[in-house]
PDB file of C-alpha atoms in Angstrom:
ATOM      1  CA  MET A  25      19.152   1.571  -9.153  1.00  0.00           C
ATOM      2  CA  TYR A  26      17.884  -1.371  -7.154  1.00  0.00           C
ATOM      3  CA  ASP A  27      19.563  -4.730  -6.724  1.00  0.00           C
ATOM      4  CA  PHE A  28      16.713  -7.112  -5.888  1.00  0.00           C
ATOM      5  CA  SER A  29      18.796 -10.267  -6.404  1.00  0.00           C
ATOM      6  CA  ASP A  30      18.828 -12.788  -3.541  1.00  0.00           C
ATOM      7  CA  ILE A  31      16.572 -10.652  -1.339  1.00  0.00           C
ATOM      8  CA  ASP A  32      14.639 -12.342   1.461  1.00  0.00           C
ATOM      9  CA  ALA A  33      13.353  -9.474   3.579  1.00  0.00           C
ATOM     10  CA  ALA A  34      10.736  -8.722   6.206  1.00  0.00           C
ATOM     11  CA  TYR A  35       9.306  -5.267   6.877  1.00  0.00           C
ATOM     12  CA  ARG A  36       7.175  -3.889   9.666  1.00  0.00           C
ATOM     13  CA  PHE A  37       4.353  -1.861   8.104  1.00  0.00           C
ATOM     14  CA  VAL A  38       2.368   0.723  10.083  1.00  0.00           C
ATOM     15  CA  SER A  39      -0.487   2.851   8.729  1.00  0.00           C
ATOM     16  CA  SER A  40      -2.079   5.430  11.051  1.00  0.00           C
ATOM     17  CA  VAL A  41      -4.815   8.040  10.665  1.00  0.00           C
ATOM     18  CA  PHE A  42      -5.024  10.866  13.221  1.00  0.00           C
ATOM     19  CA  PHE A  43      -8.403  12.603  13.563  1.00  0.00           C
ATOM     20  CA  PRO A  44      -9.194  16.219  14.557  1.00  0.00           C
ATOM     21  CA  ASP A  45     -10.500  15.115  17.971  1.00  0.00           C
ATOM     22  CA  GLY A  46      -7.137  13.560  18.872  1.00  0.00           C
ATOM     23  CA  SER A  47      -8.131   9.928  18.300  1.00  0.00           C
ATOM     24  CA  LYS A  48      -6.365   7.626  15.853  1.00  0.00           C
ATOM     25  CA  SER A  49      -6.796   4.394  13.909  1.00  0.00           C
ATOM     26  CA  GLU A  50      -3.795   2.151  13.268  1.00  0.00           C
ATOM     27  CA  LEU A  51      -2.945  -0.977  11.291  1.00  0.00           C
ATOM     28  CA  CYS A  52       0.325  -2.835  11.976  1.00  0.00           C
ATOM     29  CA  LYS A  53       1.617  -5.942  10.200  1.00  0.00           C
ATOM     30  CA  THR A  54       4.749  -7.685   8.960  1.00  0.00           C
ATOM     31  CA  GLU A  55       5.237  -7.998   5.185  1.00  0.00           C
ATOM     32  CA  ARG A  56       7.719 -10.428   3.642  1.00  0.00           C
ATOM     33  CA  LEU A  57       9.134 -10.585   0.113  1.00  0.00           C
ATOM     34  CA  GLN A  58      11.786 -12.412  -1.892  1.00  0.00           C
ATOM     35  CA  GLY A  59      13.645 -11.447  -5.058  1.00  0.00           C
ATOM     36  CA  ARG A  60      15.855 -12.887  -7.772  1.00  0.00           C
ATOM     37  CA  ARG A  61      17.381 -11.601 -11.006  1.00  0.00           C
ATOM     38  CA  ILE A  62      15.838 -12.894 -14.260  1.00  0.00           C
ATOM     39  CA  ASP A  63      17.930 -10.894 -16.784  1.00  0.00           C
ATOM     40  CA  ASP A  64      20.211  -7.850 -17.006  1.00  0.00           C
ATOM     41  CA  LYS A  65      17.477  -5.327 -16.214  1.00  0.00           C
ATOM     42  CA  HIS A  66      14.623  -7.278 -14.638  1.00  0.00           C
ATOM     43  CA  TYR A  67      13.878  -9.070 -11.388  1.00  0.00           C
ATOM     44  CA  GLU A  68      11.205 -11.408 -10.121  1.00  0.00           C
ATOM     45  CA  ILE A  69       9.788 -10.247  -6.787  1.00  0.00           C
ATOM     46  CA  THR A  70       7.476 -12.485  -4.779  1.00  0.00           C
ATOM     47  CA  LEU A  71       5.228 -10.795  -2.223  1.00  0.00           C
ATOM     48  CA  LEU A  72       4.498 -13.402   0.445  1.00  0.00           C
ATOM     49  CA  GLY A  73       1.788 -11.561   2.375  1.00  0.00           C
ATOM     50  CA  ALA A  74       1.230 -10.316   5.905  1.00  0.00           C
ATOM     51  CA  THR A  75       1.604 -11.823   9.373  1.00  0.00           C
ATOM     52  CA  ASP A  76       1.314 -10.464  12.930  1.00  0.00           C
ATOM     53  CA  VAL A  77      -1.611  -8.207  12.031  1.00  0.00           C
ATOM     54  CA  LEU A  78      -2.870  -5.791  14.693  1.00  0.00           C
ATOM     55  CA  LEU A  79      -5.718  -3.281  14.433  1.00  0.00           C
ATOM     56  CA  ASN A  80      -5.454  -0.517  17.010  1.00  0.00           C
ATOM     57  CA  GLY A  81      -3.072  -2.685  19.007  1.00  0.00           C
ATOM     58  CA  ALA A  82      -5.298  -5.774  19.119  1.00  0.00           C
ATOM     59  CA  PRO A  83      -5.912  -8.845  16.931  1.00  0.00           C
ATOM     60  CA  PRO A  84      -8.625  -8.324  14.278  1.00  0.00           C
ATOM     61  CA  ASP A  85     -12.253  -8.968  15.231  1.00  0.00           C
ATOM     62  CA  ASP A  86     -14.320 -11.565  13.362  1.00  0.00           C
ATOM     63  CA  PHE A  87     -15.323  -9.334  10.443  1.00  0.00           C
ATOM     64  CA  ASN A  88     -11.853  -7.876   9.961  1.00  0.00           C
ATOM     65  CA  GLU A  89     -10.423 -11.388  10.193  1.00  0.00           C
ATOM     66  CA  ILE A  90     -12.663 -12.388   7.285  1.00  0.00           C
ATOM     67  CA  MET A  91     -11.510  -9.389   5.238  1.00  0.00           C
ATOM     68  CA  LEU A  92      -7.899 -10.294   5.965  1.00  0.00           C
ATOM     69  CA  MET A  93      -8.560 -13.906   5.004  1.00  0.00           C
ATOM     70  CA  LEU A  94      -9.821 -12.779   1.608  1.00  0.00           C
ATOM     71  CA  GLY A  95      -6.886 -10.422   1.129  1.00  0.00           C
ATOM     72  CA  GLU A  96      -4.292 -13.011   2.117  1.00  0.00           C
ATOM     73  CA  SER A  97      -5.718 -15.494  -0.401  1.00  0.00           C
ATOM     74  CA  LEU A  98      -4.093 -13.336  -3.099  1.00  0.00           C
ATOM     75  CA  TYR A  99      -0.586 -14.282  -1.965  1.00  0.00           C
ATOM     76  CA  PRO A 100       1.975 -15.187  -3.113  1.00  0.00           C
ATOM     77  CA  ILE A 101       1.993 -12.443  -5.752  1.00  0.00           C
ATOM     78  CA  VAL A 102       4.819 -12.754  -8.284  1.00  0.00           C
ATOM     79  CA  LEU A 103       5.913  -9.552 -10.037  1.00  0.00           C
ATOM     80  CA  GLU A 104       8.330  -8.674 -12.805  1.00  0.00           C
ATOM     81  CA  VAL A 105      10.133  -5.476 -11.791  1.00  0.00           C
ATOM     82  CA  THR A 106      12.776  -3.301 -13.473  1.00  0.00           C
ATOM     83  CA  GLU A 107      16.026  -2.235 -11.826  1.00  0.00           C
ATOM     84  CA  MET A 108      14.411   1.208 -11.331  1.00  0.00           C
ATOM     85  CA  GLY A 109      11.577  -0.297  -9.285  1.00  0.00           C
ATOM     86  CA  ASP A 110       8.855  -0.110 -11.937  1.00  0.00           C
ATOM     87  CA  ILE A 111       6.418  -3.031 -11.811  1.00  0.00           C
ATOM     88  CA  VAL A 112       6.081  -4.418 -15.342  1.00  0.00           C
ATOM     89  CA  LYS A 113       3.490  -7.130 -14.780  1.00  0.00           C
ATOM     90  CA  VAL A 114       1.891  -9.648 -12.430  1.00  0.00           C
ATOM     91  CA  CYS A 115       3.283 -13.048 -13.459  1.00  0.00           C
ATOM     92  CA  ASN A 116       0.780 -15.352 -11.712  1.00  0.00           C
ATOM     93  CA  PHE A 117      -2.568 -13.560 -11.999  1.00  0.00           C
ATOM     94  CA  GLU A 118      -4.442 -16.721 -13.023  1.00  0.00           C
ATOM     95  CA  ASP A 119      -3.330 -18.517  -9.840  1.00  0.00           C
ATOM     96  CA  ILE A 120      -4.187 -15.458  -7.743  1.00  0.00           C
ATOM     97  CA  GLU A 121      -7.654 -15.306  -9.281  1.00  0.00           C
ATOM     98  CA  LYS A 122      -8.296 -19.004  -8.565  1.00  0.00           C
ATOM     99  CA  ARG A 123      -7.274 -18.646  -4.918  1.00  0.00           C
ATOM    100  CA  TRP A 124      -9.399 -15.526  -4.514  1.00  0.00           C
ATOM    101  CA  LYS A 125     -12.504 -17.192  -5.980  1.00  0.00           C
ATOM    102  CA  SER A 126     -11.988 -20.241  -3.763  1.00  0.00           C
ATOM    103  CA  SER A 127     -11.632 -17.992  -0.708  1.00  0.00           C
ATOM    104  CA  CYS A 128     -14.819 -16.102  -1.656  1.00  0.00           C
ATOM    105  CA  SER A 129     -16.703 -19.398  -1.796  1.00  0.00           C
ATOM    106  CA  ASP A 130     -15.322 -20.541   1.569  1.00  0.00           C
ATOM    107  CA  ILE A 131     -16.177 -17.234   3.232  1.00  0.00           C
ATOM    108  CA  LYS A 132     -19.723 -17.219   1.840  1.00  0.00           C
ATOM    109  CA  ASN A 133     -20.263 -20.722   3.219  1.00  0.00           C
ATOM    110  CA  LEU A 134     -18.817 -19.667   6.567  1.00  0.00           C
ATOM    111  CA  CYS A 135     -20.900 -16.478   6.770  1.00  0.00           C
ATOM    112  CA  GLU A 136     -24.083 -17.641   5.112  1.00  0.00           C
ATOM    113  CA  ASN A 137     -26.695 -14.924   4.505  1.00  0.00           C
ATOM    114  CA  SER A 138     -24.399 -12.152   5.763  1.00  0.00           C
ATOM    115  CA  PHE A 139     -25.261  -9.031   3.762  1.00  0.00           C
ATOM    116  CA  VAL A 140     -22.155  -7.164   4.978  1.00  0.00           C
ATOM    117  CA  VAL A 141     -19.804  -9.965   3.917  1.00  0.00           C
ATOM    118  CA  GLU A 142     -21.546 -10.318   0.553  1.00  0.00           C
ATOM    119  CA  GLN A 143     -21.279  -6.570   0.022  1.00  0.00           C
ATOM    120  CA  TYR A 144     -17.562  -6.579   0.863  1.00  0.00           C
ATOM    121  CA  ILE A 145     -16.838  -9.446  -1.531  1.00  0.00           C
ATOM    122  CA  ASN A 146     -18.777  -7.710  -4.309  1.00  0.00           C
ATOM    123  CA  SER A 147     -16.892  -4.447  -3.786  1.00  0.00           C
ATOM    124  CA  SER A 148     -13.506  -6.182  -3.818  1.00  0.00           C
ATOM    125  CA  SER A 149     -14.379  -8.090  -6.996  1.00  0.00           C
ATOM    126  CA  VAL A 150     -13.989  -4.840  -8.964  1.00  0.00           C
ATOM    127  CA  ASN A 151     -10.222  -5.101  -8.437  1.00  0.00           C
ATOM    128  CA  MET A 152     -10.148  -8.643  -9.867  1.00  0.00           C
ATOM    129  CA  ARG A 153     -11.703  -7.903 -13.274  1.00  0.00           C
ATOM    130  CA  ASN A 154      -8.442  -8.523 -15.138  1.00  0.00           C
ATOM    131  CA  LYS A 155      -4.689  -8.469 -14.586  1.00  0.00           C
ATOM    132  CA  ASP A 156      -4.309  -4.798 -15.558  1.00  0.00           C
ATOM    133  CA  VAL A 157      -6.937  -3.649 -13.071  1.00  0.00           C
ATOM    134  CA  PHE A 158      -5.394  -5.876 -10.410  1.00  0.00           C
ATOM    135  CA  LEU A 159      -1.928  -4.430 -11.054  1.00  0.00           C
ATOM    136  CA  ASN A 160      -3.173  -0.837 -10.918  1.00  0.00           C
ATOM    137  CA  THR A 161      -4.899  -1.582  -7.612  1.00  0.00           C
ATOM    138  CA  LEU A 162      -1.800  -3.307  -6.240  1.00  0.00           C
ATOM    139  CA  LYS A 163       0.317  -0.254  -7.048  1.00  0.00           C
ATOM    140  CA  GLN A 164      -1.878   1.750  -4.635  1.00  0.00           C
ATOM    141  CA  ASN A 165      -1.230  -0.712  -1.792  1.00  0.00           C
ATOM    142  CA  GLY A 166       0.465   1.093   1.093  1.00  0.00           C
ATOM    143  CA  PHE A 167       3.411  -1.284   1.401  1.00  0.00           C
ATOM    144  CA  VAL A 168       3.932  -1.613  -2.353  1.00  0.00           C
ATOM    145  CA  ARG A 169       3.943   2.171  -2.856  1.00  0.00           C
ATOM    146  CA  LEU A 170       6.677   2.661  -0.269  1.00  0.00           C
ATOM    147  CA  PHE A 171       8.838  -0.279  -1.320  1.00  0.00           C
ATOM    148  CA  PHE A 172       8.588   0.233  -5.102  1.00  0.00           C
ATOM    149  CA  ASN A 173       8.799   4.003  -5.352  1.00  0.00           C
ATOM    150  CA  GLY A 174      10.519   4.448  -8.699  1.00  0.00           C
ATOM    151  CA  TYR A 175      13.894   5.213  -7.073  1.00  0.00           C
ATOM    152  CA  GLU A 176      13.192   8.912  -6.559  1.00  0.00           C
ATOM    153  CA  GLN A 177      11.920   9.357 -10.092  1.00  0.00           C
ATOM    154  CA  LYS A 178      10.228  12.626 -10.938  1.00  0.00           C
ATOM    155  CA  ASP A 179       6.451  12.871 -10.847  1.00  0.00           C
ATOM    156  CA  THR A 180       5.947  10.166  -8.225  1.00  0.00           C
ATOM    157  CA  GLU A 181       2.233  10.262  -7.327  1.00  0.00           C
ATOM    158  CA  PHE A 182       0.544   9.155  -4.128  1.00  0.00           C
ATOM    159  CA  ILE A 183      -3.226   8.740  -4.376  1.00  0.00           C
ATOM    160  CA  VAL A 184      -4.755   8.296  -0.919  1.00  0.00           C
ATOM    161  CA  SER A 185      -8.254   6.800  -0.927  1.00  0.00           C
ATOM    162  CA  ASP A 186     -10.794   7.124   1.909  1.00  0.00           C
ATOM    163  CA  PHE A 187      -8.832  10.036   3.362  1.00  0.00           C
ATOM    164  CA  PRO A 188      -9.423  12.351   5.088  1.00  0.00           C
ATOM    165  CA  MET A 189     -12.828  10.654   5.341  1.00  0.00           C
ATOM    166  CA  ARG A 190     -14.536   7.698   3.703  1.00  0.00           C
ATOM    167  CA  LYS A 191     -15.069   8.133  -0.079  1.00  0.00           C
ATOM    168  CA  ASP A 192     -12.638  11.070  -0.158  1.00  0.00           C
ATOM    169  CA  LYS A 193      -9.554  10.809  -2.349  1.00  0.00           C
ATOM    170  CA  VAL A 194      -6.506  13.092  -2.369  1.00  0.00           C
ATOM    171  CA  LEU A 195      -3.476  13.287  -4.665  1.00  0.00           C
ATOM    172  CA  PHE A 196       0.089  14.365  -3.924  1.00  0.00           C
ATOM    173  CA  SER A 197       2.828  14.615  -6.580  1.00  0.00           C
ATOM    174  CA  PHE A 198       6.506  14.422  -5.616  1.00  0.00           C
ATOM    175  CA  ASP A 199       8.979  15.795  -8.179  1.00  0.00           C
ATOM    176  CA  LYS A 200      11.986  17.349  -6.413  1.00  0.00           C
ATOM    177  CA  TRP A 201      14.170  15.265  -4.105  1.00  0.00           C
ATOM    178  CA  GLU A 202      16.860  16.402  -1.680  1.00  0.00           C
ATOM    179  CA  LEU A 203      19.349  14.391   0.365  1.00  0.00           C
ATOM    180  CA  GLN A 204      19.706  15.023   4.111  1.00  0.00           C
ATOM    181  CA  ASP A 205      21.828  12.746   6.333  1.00  0.00           C
ATOM    182  CA  GLU A 206      21.587   9.835   3.854  1.00  0.00           C
ATOM    183  CA  GLU A 207      17.802  10.222   3.706  1.00  0.00           C
ATOM    184  CA  SER A 208      15.994  11.162   0.471  1.00  0.00           C
ATOM    185  CA  ILE A 209      13.228  13.691   1.152  1.00  0.00           C
ATOM    186  CA  CYS A 210      10.514  15.124  -1.086  1.00  0.00           C
ATOM    187  CA  ARG A 211       7.653  17.478  -0.195  1.00  0.00           C
ATOM    188  CA  SER A 212       4.341  18.135  -1.922  1.00  0.00           C
ATOM    189  CA  GLN A 213       1.280  20.335  -1.737  1.00  0.00           C
ATOM    190  CA  LEU A 214      -2.169  18.817  -2.181  1.00  0.00           C
ATOM    191  CA  GLU A 215      -3.454  18.898  -5.733  1.00  0.00           C
ATOM    192  CA  LYS A 216      -6.991  20.166  -5.100  1.00  0.00           C
ATOM    193  CA  PRO A 217      -9.529  20.000  -7.937  1.00  0.00           C
ATOM    194  CA  GLU A 218     -11.813  23.007  -8.196  1.00  0.00           C
ATOM    195  CA  GLU A 219     -14.917  20.987  -7.301  1.00  0.00           C
ATOM    196  CA  ARG A 220     -13.467  19.648  -4.041  1.00  0.00           C
ATOM    197  CA  VAL A 221     -14.761  22.540  -1.938  1.00  0.00           C
ATOM    198  CA  THR A 222     -14.894  20.465   1.264  1.00  0.00           C
ATOM    199  CA  ILE A 223     -11.125  19.831   1.212  1.00  0.00           C
ATOM    200  CA  LEU A 224      -9.414  23.138   1.895  1.00  0.00           C
ATOM    201  CA  GLY A 225      -5.759  22.182   1.465  1.00  0.00           C
ATOM    202  CA  GLY A 226      -2.939  19.959   2.591  1.00  0.00           C
ATOM    203  CA  ASP A 227       0.698  18.952   2.329  1.00  0.00           C
ATOM    204  CA  ALA A 228       2.797  15.802   2.472  1.00  0.00           C
ATOM    205  CA  VAL A 229       6.363  14.581   2.831  1.00  0.00           C
ATOM    206  CA  LEU A 230       7.999  11.370   1.607  1.00  0.00           C
ATOM    207  CA  LYS A 231      11.238  10.186   3.279  1.00  0.00           C
ATOM    208  CA  ILE A 232      13.360   7.159   2.308  1.00  0.00           C
ATOM    209  CA  LYS A 233      16.605   5.668   3.645  1.00  0.00           C
ATOM    210  CA  ARG A 234      18.179   2.881   1.580  1.00  0.00           C
ATOM    211  CA  THR A 235      20.415  -0.136   2.039  1.00  0.00           C
ATOM    212  CA  PRO A 236      23.509  -0.646  -0.171  1.00  0.00           C
ATOM    213  CA  LYS A 237      21.256  -2.712  -2.496  1.00  0.00           C
ATOM    214  CA  GLY A 238      18.972   0.298  -2.934  1.00  0.00           C
ATOM    215  CA  ILE A 239      15.937  -1.188  -1.213  1.00  0.00           C
ATOM    216  CA  PRO A 240      14.316   0.887   1.547  1.00  0.00           C
ATOM    217  CA  ARG A 241      15.730   0.517   5.044  1.00  0.00           C
ATOM    218  CA  THR A 242      12.984   2.860   6.207  1.00  0.00           C
ATOM    219  CA  ALA A 243      10.348   4.770   4.247  1.00  0.00           C
ATOM    220  CA  LYS A 244       7.623   7.112   5.468  1.00  0.00           C
ATOM    221  CA  PHE A 245       4.754   9.010   3.860  1.00  0.00           C
ATOM    222  CA  LEU A 246       3.098  11.682   6.020  1.00  0.00           C
ATOM    223  CA  ALA A 247       0.136  13.768   4.836  1.00  0.00           C
ATOM    224  CA  ARG A 248      -1.936  16.484   6.496  1.00  0.00           C
ATOM    225  CA  VAL A 249      -5.271  17.582   5.017  1.00  0.00           C
ATOM    226  CA  GLU A 250      -7.814  20.165   6.191  1.00  0.00           C
ATOM    227  CA  LYS A 251     -11.484  19.254   5.810  1.00  0.00           C
ATOM    228  CA  LYS A 252     -14.092  22.011   5.834  1.00  0.00           C
ATOM    229  CA  GLU A 253     -15.920  22.282   9.190  1.00  0.00           C
ATOM    230  CA  LYS A 254     -13.996  19.235  10.484  1.00  0.00           C
ATOM    231  CA  GLY A 255     -10.382  20.292  10.968  1.00  0.00           C
ATOM    232  CA  TYR A 256      -7.037  18.664  10.215  1.00  0.00           C
ATOM    233  CA  PHE A 257      -6.565  14.971   9.492  1.00  0.00           C
ATOM    234  CA  MET A 258      -3.153  13.300   9.302  1.00  0.00           C
ATOM    235  CA  LYS A 259      -2.125  10.027   7.677  1.00  0.00           C
ATOM    236  CA  GLU A 260       1.219   8.330   8.242  1.00  0.00           C
ATOM    237  CA  THR A 261       2.351   5.195   6.420  1.00  0.00           C
ATOM    238  CA  ARG A 262       5.778   3.760   7.141  1.00  0.00           C
ATOM    239  CA  ILE A 263       7.860   0.637   6.617  1.00  0.00           C
ATOM    240  CA  GLU A 264      11.012  -0.521   8.389  1.00  0.00           C
ATOM    241  CA  LEU A 265      13.329  -3.364   7.391  1.00  0.00           C
ATOM    242  CA  ILE A 266      13.452  -5.829  10.306  1.00  0.00           C
ATOM    243  CA  SER A 267      15.246  -8.817   8.757  1.00  0.00           C
TER     244      SER A 267
END
């Protein structure tokens, strides 16, 4: 079980995609969170957002900076979480929604008549329809998935969107854990629907090392997928406790 009480932690988050031609795309940032106990079995976790963001080793360009601005308007995000790491609810969705709408307005004024910006805002609005949709989307966030991973519960699922290519989506299920040198490890084969003839196969591994409180000291998800007539793509997402 987790002990989230009195946590004030910072993690370095890195998400990389490796392409068949040897090139790669990488996002690096620092994520901070705080926690406190609210009753015998529940905690309040506050996600404070990202700093020190780098895209492929450099600060974001203007468009990516705008996307980050919109994303960061969501924070702080306050969650109620069980001692097993299950997220019960978002406690401050109304405040999040107000900040997001205000940020949308500011960005539209800043980038007047920009079709690309308008399109991005419209696409992201789908995730803000209500608190349940927002929570389901948040659970697919790379950092959130690695930090709140159900404490090695069976049937842990990782859905990876826009991988191996844009508009693709792959699913890995992890259900059998083993312990090696104080590291929990689980492996999975790609669950490939019959109609996905362009994705030939794949595998993944999830590795987690924990502190005495149960929170991840390091966590890594690594997937490899073969795309028809393209080759192998790899995705690695990892977090490391830095303070």
